[in-house]
Short mmCIF file of C-alpha atoms in Angstrom, two decimals:
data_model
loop_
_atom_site.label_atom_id
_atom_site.label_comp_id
_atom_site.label_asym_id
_atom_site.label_seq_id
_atom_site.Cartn_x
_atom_site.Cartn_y
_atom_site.Cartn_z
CA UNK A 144 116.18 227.52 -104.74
CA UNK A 145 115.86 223.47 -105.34
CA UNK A 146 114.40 220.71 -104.65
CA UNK A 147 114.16 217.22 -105.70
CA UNK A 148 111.19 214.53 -105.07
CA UNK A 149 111.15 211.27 -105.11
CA UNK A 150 107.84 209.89 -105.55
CA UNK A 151 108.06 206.48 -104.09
CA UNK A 152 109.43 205.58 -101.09
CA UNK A 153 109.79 201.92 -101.68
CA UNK A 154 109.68 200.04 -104.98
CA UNK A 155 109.50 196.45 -104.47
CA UNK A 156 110.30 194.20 -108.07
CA UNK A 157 110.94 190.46 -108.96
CA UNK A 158 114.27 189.72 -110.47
CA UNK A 159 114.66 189.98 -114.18
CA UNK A 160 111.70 192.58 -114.20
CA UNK A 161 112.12 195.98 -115.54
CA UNK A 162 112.93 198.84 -112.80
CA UNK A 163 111.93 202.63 -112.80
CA UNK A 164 113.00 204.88 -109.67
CA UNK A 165 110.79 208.26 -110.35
CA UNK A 166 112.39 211.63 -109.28
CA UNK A 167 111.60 214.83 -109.74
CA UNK A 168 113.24 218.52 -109.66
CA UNK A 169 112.53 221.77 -109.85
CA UNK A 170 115.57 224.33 -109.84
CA UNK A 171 116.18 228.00 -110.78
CA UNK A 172 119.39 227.18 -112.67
CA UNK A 173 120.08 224.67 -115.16
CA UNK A 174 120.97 222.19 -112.72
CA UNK A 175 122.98 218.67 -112.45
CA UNK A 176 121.50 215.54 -111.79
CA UNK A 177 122.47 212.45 -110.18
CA UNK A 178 121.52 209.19 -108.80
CA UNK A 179 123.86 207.69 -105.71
CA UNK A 180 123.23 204.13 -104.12
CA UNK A 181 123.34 203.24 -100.86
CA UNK A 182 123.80 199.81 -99.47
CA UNK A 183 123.16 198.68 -96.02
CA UNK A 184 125.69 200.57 -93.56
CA UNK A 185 127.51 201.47 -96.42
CA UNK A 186 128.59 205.10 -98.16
CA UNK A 187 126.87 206.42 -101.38
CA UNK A 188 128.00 205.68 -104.73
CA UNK A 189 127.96 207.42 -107.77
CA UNK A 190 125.29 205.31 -110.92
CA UNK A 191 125.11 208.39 -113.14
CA UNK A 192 125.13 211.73 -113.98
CA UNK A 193 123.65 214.35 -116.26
CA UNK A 194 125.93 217.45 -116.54
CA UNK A 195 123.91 219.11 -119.75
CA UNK A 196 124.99 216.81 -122.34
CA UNK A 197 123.26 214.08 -124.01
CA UNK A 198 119.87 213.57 -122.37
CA UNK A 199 119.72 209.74 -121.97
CA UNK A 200 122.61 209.11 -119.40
CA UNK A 201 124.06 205.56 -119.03
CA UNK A 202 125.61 204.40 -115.81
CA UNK A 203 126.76 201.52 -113.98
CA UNK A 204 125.57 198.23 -113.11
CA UNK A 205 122.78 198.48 -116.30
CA UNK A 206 121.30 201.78 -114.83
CA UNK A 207 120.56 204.35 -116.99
CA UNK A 208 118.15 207.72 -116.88
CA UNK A 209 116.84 210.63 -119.11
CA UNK A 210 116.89 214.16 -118.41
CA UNK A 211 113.12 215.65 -119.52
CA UNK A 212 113.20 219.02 -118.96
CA UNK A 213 109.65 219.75 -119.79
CA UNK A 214 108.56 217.21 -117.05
CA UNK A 215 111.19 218.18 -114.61
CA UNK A 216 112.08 214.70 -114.17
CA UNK A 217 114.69 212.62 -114.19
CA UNK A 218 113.73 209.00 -113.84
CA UNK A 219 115.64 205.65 -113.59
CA UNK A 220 115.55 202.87 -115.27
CA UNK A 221 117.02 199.33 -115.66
CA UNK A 222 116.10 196.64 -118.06
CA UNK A 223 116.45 193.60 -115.52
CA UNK A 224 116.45 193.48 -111.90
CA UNK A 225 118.79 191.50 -110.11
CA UNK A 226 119.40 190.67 -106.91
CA UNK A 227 122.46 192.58 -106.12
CA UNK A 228 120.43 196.02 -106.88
CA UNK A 229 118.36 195.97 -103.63
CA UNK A 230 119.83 199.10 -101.77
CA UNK A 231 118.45 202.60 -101.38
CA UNK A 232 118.94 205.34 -104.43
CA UNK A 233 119.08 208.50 -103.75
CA UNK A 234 117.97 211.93 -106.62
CA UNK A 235 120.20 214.46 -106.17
CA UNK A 236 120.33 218.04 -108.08
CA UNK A 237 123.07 220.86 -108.27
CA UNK A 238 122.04 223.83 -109.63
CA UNK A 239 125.13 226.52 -110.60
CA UNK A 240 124.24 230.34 -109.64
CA UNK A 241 127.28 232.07 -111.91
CA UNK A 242 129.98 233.02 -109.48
CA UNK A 243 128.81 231.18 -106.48
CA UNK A 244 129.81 227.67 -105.30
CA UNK A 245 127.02 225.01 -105.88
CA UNK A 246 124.82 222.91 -103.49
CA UNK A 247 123.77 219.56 -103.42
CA UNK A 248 120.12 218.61 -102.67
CA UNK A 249 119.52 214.90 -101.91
CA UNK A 250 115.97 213.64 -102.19
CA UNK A 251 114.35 211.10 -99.39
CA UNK A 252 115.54 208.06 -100.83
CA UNK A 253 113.67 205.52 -102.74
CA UNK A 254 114.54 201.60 -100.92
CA UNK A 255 114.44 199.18 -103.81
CA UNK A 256 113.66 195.57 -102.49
CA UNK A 257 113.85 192.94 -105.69
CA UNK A 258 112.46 188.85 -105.09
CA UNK A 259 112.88 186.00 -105.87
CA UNK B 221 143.31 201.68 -102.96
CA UNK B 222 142.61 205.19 -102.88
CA UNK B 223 139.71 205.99 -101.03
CA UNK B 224 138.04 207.64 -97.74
CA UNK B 225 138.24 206.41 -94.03
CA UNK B 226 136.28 206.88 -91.44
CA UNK B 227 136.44 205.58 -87.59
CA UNK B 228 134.74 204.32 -86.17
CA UNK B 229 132.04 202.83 -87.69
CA UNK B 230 130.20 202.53 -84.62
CA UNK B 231 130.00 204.61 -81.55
CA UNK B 232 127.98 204.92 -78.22
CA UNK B 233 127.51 208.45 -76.38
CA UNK B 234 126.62 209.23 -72.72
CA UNK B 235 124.31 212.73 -73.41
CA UNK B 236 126.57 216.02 -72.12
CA UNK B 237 129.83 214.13 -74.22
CA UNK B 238 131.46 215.27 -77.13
CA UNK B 239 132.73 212.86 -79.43
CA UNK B 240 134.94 212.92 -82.35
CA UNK B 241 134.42 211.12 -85.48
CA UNK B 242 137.44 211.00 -87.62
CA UNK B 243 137.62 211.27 -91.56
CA UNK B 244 140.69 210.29 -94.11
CA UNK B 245 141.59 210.04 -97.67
CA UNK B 246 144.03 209.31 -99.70
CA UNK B 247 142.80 210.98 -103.19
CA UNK B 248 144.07 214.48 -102.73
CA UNK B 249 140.59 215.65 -103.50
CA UNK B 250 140.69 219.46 -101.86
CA UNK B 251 137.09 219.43 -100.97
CA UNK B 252 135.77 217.54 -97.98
CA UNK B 253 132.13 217.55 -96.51
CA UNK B 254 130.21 216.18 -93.61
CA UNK B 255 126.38 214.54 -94.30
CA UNK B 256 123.93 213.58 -91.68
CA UNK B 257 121.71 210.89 -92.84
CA UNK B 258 118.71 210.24 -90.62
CA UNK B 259 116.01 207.28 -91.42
CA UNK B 260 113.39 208.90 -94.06
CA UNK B 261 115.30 211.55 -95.01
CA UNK B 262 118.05 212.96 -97.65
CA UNK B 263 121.63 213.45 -96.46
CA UNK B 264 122.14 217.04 -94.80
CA UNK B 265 125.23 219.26 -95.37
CA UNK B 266 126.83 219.79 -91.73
CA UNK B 267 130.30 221.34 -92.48
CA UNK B 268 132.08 221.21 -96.10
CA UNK B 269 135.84 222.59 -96.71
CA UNK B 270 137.17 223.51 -100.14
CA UNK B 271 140.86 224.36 -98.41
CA UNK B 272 143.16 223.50 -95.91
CA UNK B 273 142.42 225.87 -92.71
CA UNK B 274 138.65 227.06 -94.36
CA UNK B 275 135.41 225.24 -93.93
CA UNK B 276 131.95 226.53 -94.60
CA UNK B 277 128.77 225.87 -92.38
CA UNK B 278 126.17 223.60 -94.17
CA UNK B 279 122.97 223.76 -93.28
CA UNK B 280 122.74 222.03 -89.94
CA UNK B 281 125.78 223.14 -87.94
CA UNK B 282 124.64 223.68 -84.80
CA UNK B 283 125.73 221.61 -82.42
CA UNK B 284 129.02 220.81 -84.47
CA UNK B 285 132.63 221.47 -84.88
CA UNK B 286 135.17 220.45 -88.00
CA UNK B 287 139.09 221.55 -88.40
CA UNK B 288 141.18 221.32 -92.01
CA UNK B 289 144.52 221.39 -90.64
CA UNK B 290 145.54 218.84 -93.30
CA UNK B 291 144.53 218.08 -96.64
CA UNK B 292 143.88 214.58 -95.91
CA UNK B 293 141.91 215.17 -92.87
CA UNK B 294 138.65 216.48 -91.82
CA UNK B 295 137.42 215.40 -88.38
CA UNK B 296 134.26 216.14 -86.88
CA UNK B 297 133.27 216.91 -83.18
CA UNK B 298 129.45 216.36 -82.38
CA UNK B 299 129.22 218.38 -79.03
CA UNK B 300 126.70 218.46 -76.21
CA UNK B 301 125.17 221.09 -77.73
CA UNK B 302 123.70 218.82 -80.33
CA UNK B 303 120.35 218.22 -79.52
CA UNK B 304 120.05 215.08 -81.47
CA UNK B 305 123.07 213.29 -82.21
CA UNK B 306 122.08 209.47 -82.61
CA UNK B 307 122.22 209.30 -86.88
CA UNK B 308 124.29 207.60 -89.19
CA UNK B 309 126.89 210.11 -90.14
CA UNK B 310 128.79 210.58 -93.83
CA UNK B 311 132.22 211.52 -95.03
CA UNK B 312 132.94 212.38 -98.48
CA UNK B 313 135.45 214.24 -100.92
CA UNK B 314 135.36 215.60 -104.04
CA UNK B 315 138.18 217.31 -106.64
CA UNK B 316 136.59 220.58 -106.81
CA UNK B 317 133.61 221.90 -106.06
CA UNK B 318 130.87 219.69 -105.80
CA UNK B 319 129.11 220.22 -109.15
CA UNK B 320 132.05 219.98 -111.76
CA UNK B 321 131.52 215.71 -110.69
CA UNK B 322 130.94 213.19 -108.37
CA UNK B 323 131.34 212.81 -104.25
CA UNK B 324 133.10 209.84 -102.74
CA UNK B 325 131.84 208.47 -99.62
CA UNK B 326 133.24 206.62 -97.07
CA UNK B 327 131.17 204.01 -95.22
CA UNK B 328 129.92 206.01 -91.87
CA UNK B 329 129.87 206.13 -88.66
CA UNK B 330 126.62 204.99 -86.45
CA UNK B 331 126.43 207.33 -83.72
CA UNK B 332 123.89 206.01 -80.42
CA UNK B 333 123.26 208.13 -77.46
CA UNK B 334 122.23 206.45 -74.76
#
């Protein structure tokens, strides 16, 4: 079984301020983790992904996050806010059962609003 | 541009209709999947297909109907037996299965019923 939480349903920053999204996960399997974005009436894209490799993971637009395993989290961060990153981000975990085919679990969204 | 199609992007349903929401790409990706995406809430596997002529029931199937007949295509039927149909409904593709790498999405269709 998984599951992923994300503890805030809105996070509302000024621009040039530092962002966190919180998320965490709890899995039976070493899982995979990702972070999607969503803008208005739009599809999801792919910020970043952890696949078991280096723990701090670096993705697009200035995003990055780190894997803890002992905290089951895997939060994200970006130095600067800007404008452009008001959308909705979505956790999302795969966890890998040897011989099986995997399943995604999206978490409830987090809507990022950034001012002026 | 490579990339995934869907149509249309918004719809309107008189309850007791079945409608059919179409999906399209162009990346030769050989898995497809359906998401339901519903205000509050995570996206929701519906159907997914890994092959031409296969698909797999997600986790909230009832109610609808996908075919694979082509690689390229993977249409979706929301029928009168779905209870609930008004939500915001997702495409996507990936090269494999889903946790070797990343999903892309198309843009959605808005389903209403009035």
């Amino acid at each position: 079984a998984q599951s992923v939480t994300q503890l805030d349903s809105h996070v509302s920053v000024s621009e040039g301020t530092p962002v966190l999204l919180r998320c965490n996960y709890s899995s039976s399997y070493s899982p995979s983790l990702f972070w999607y974005v969503q803008h208005p009436n739009k599809g999801l894209q792919l910020l970043l992904k952890y696949t078991s490799a280096a723990t701090l993971v670096k993705g697009i637009n200035g995003f990055e996050a780190e894997f803890k395993k002992s905290e089951t989290s895997f939060h994200l961060t970006k130095p600067s806010a800007h404008m452009s990153d008001a959308a909705e981000y979505f956790c999302v975990v795969s966890a890998v059962r040897a011989g099986t085919a995997s399943k995604l679990t999206f978490g409830t969204g987090t809507r990022l609003q950034v001012t002026l | 541009d490579g990339g995934i199609t869907q149509s249309p992007k918004y719809l309107f349903r008189k309850e007791g209709q079945n409608v059919t929401l179409s999906c399209e790409q162009n990346l030769n990706h050989d898995a497809m999947y359906w998401y339901r995406q519903d205000p509050g809430q995570g996206l929701r596997l519906i159907y997914y297909s890994q092959i031409v002529n296969d698909f797999q029931k997600g986790d909230i199937a009832e109610g609808y109907s996908v075919s694979r007949e082509k690689k390229e295509s993977f249409p979706l039927t929301v029928t009168s037996a779905q209870k609930n149909p008004t939500a915001f409904y997702l495409c996507a593709s990936s090269i494999g299965l889903i946790n070797t790498g990343e999903l892309f999405f198309g843009e959605g269709s808005r389903l209403t019923v009035l």
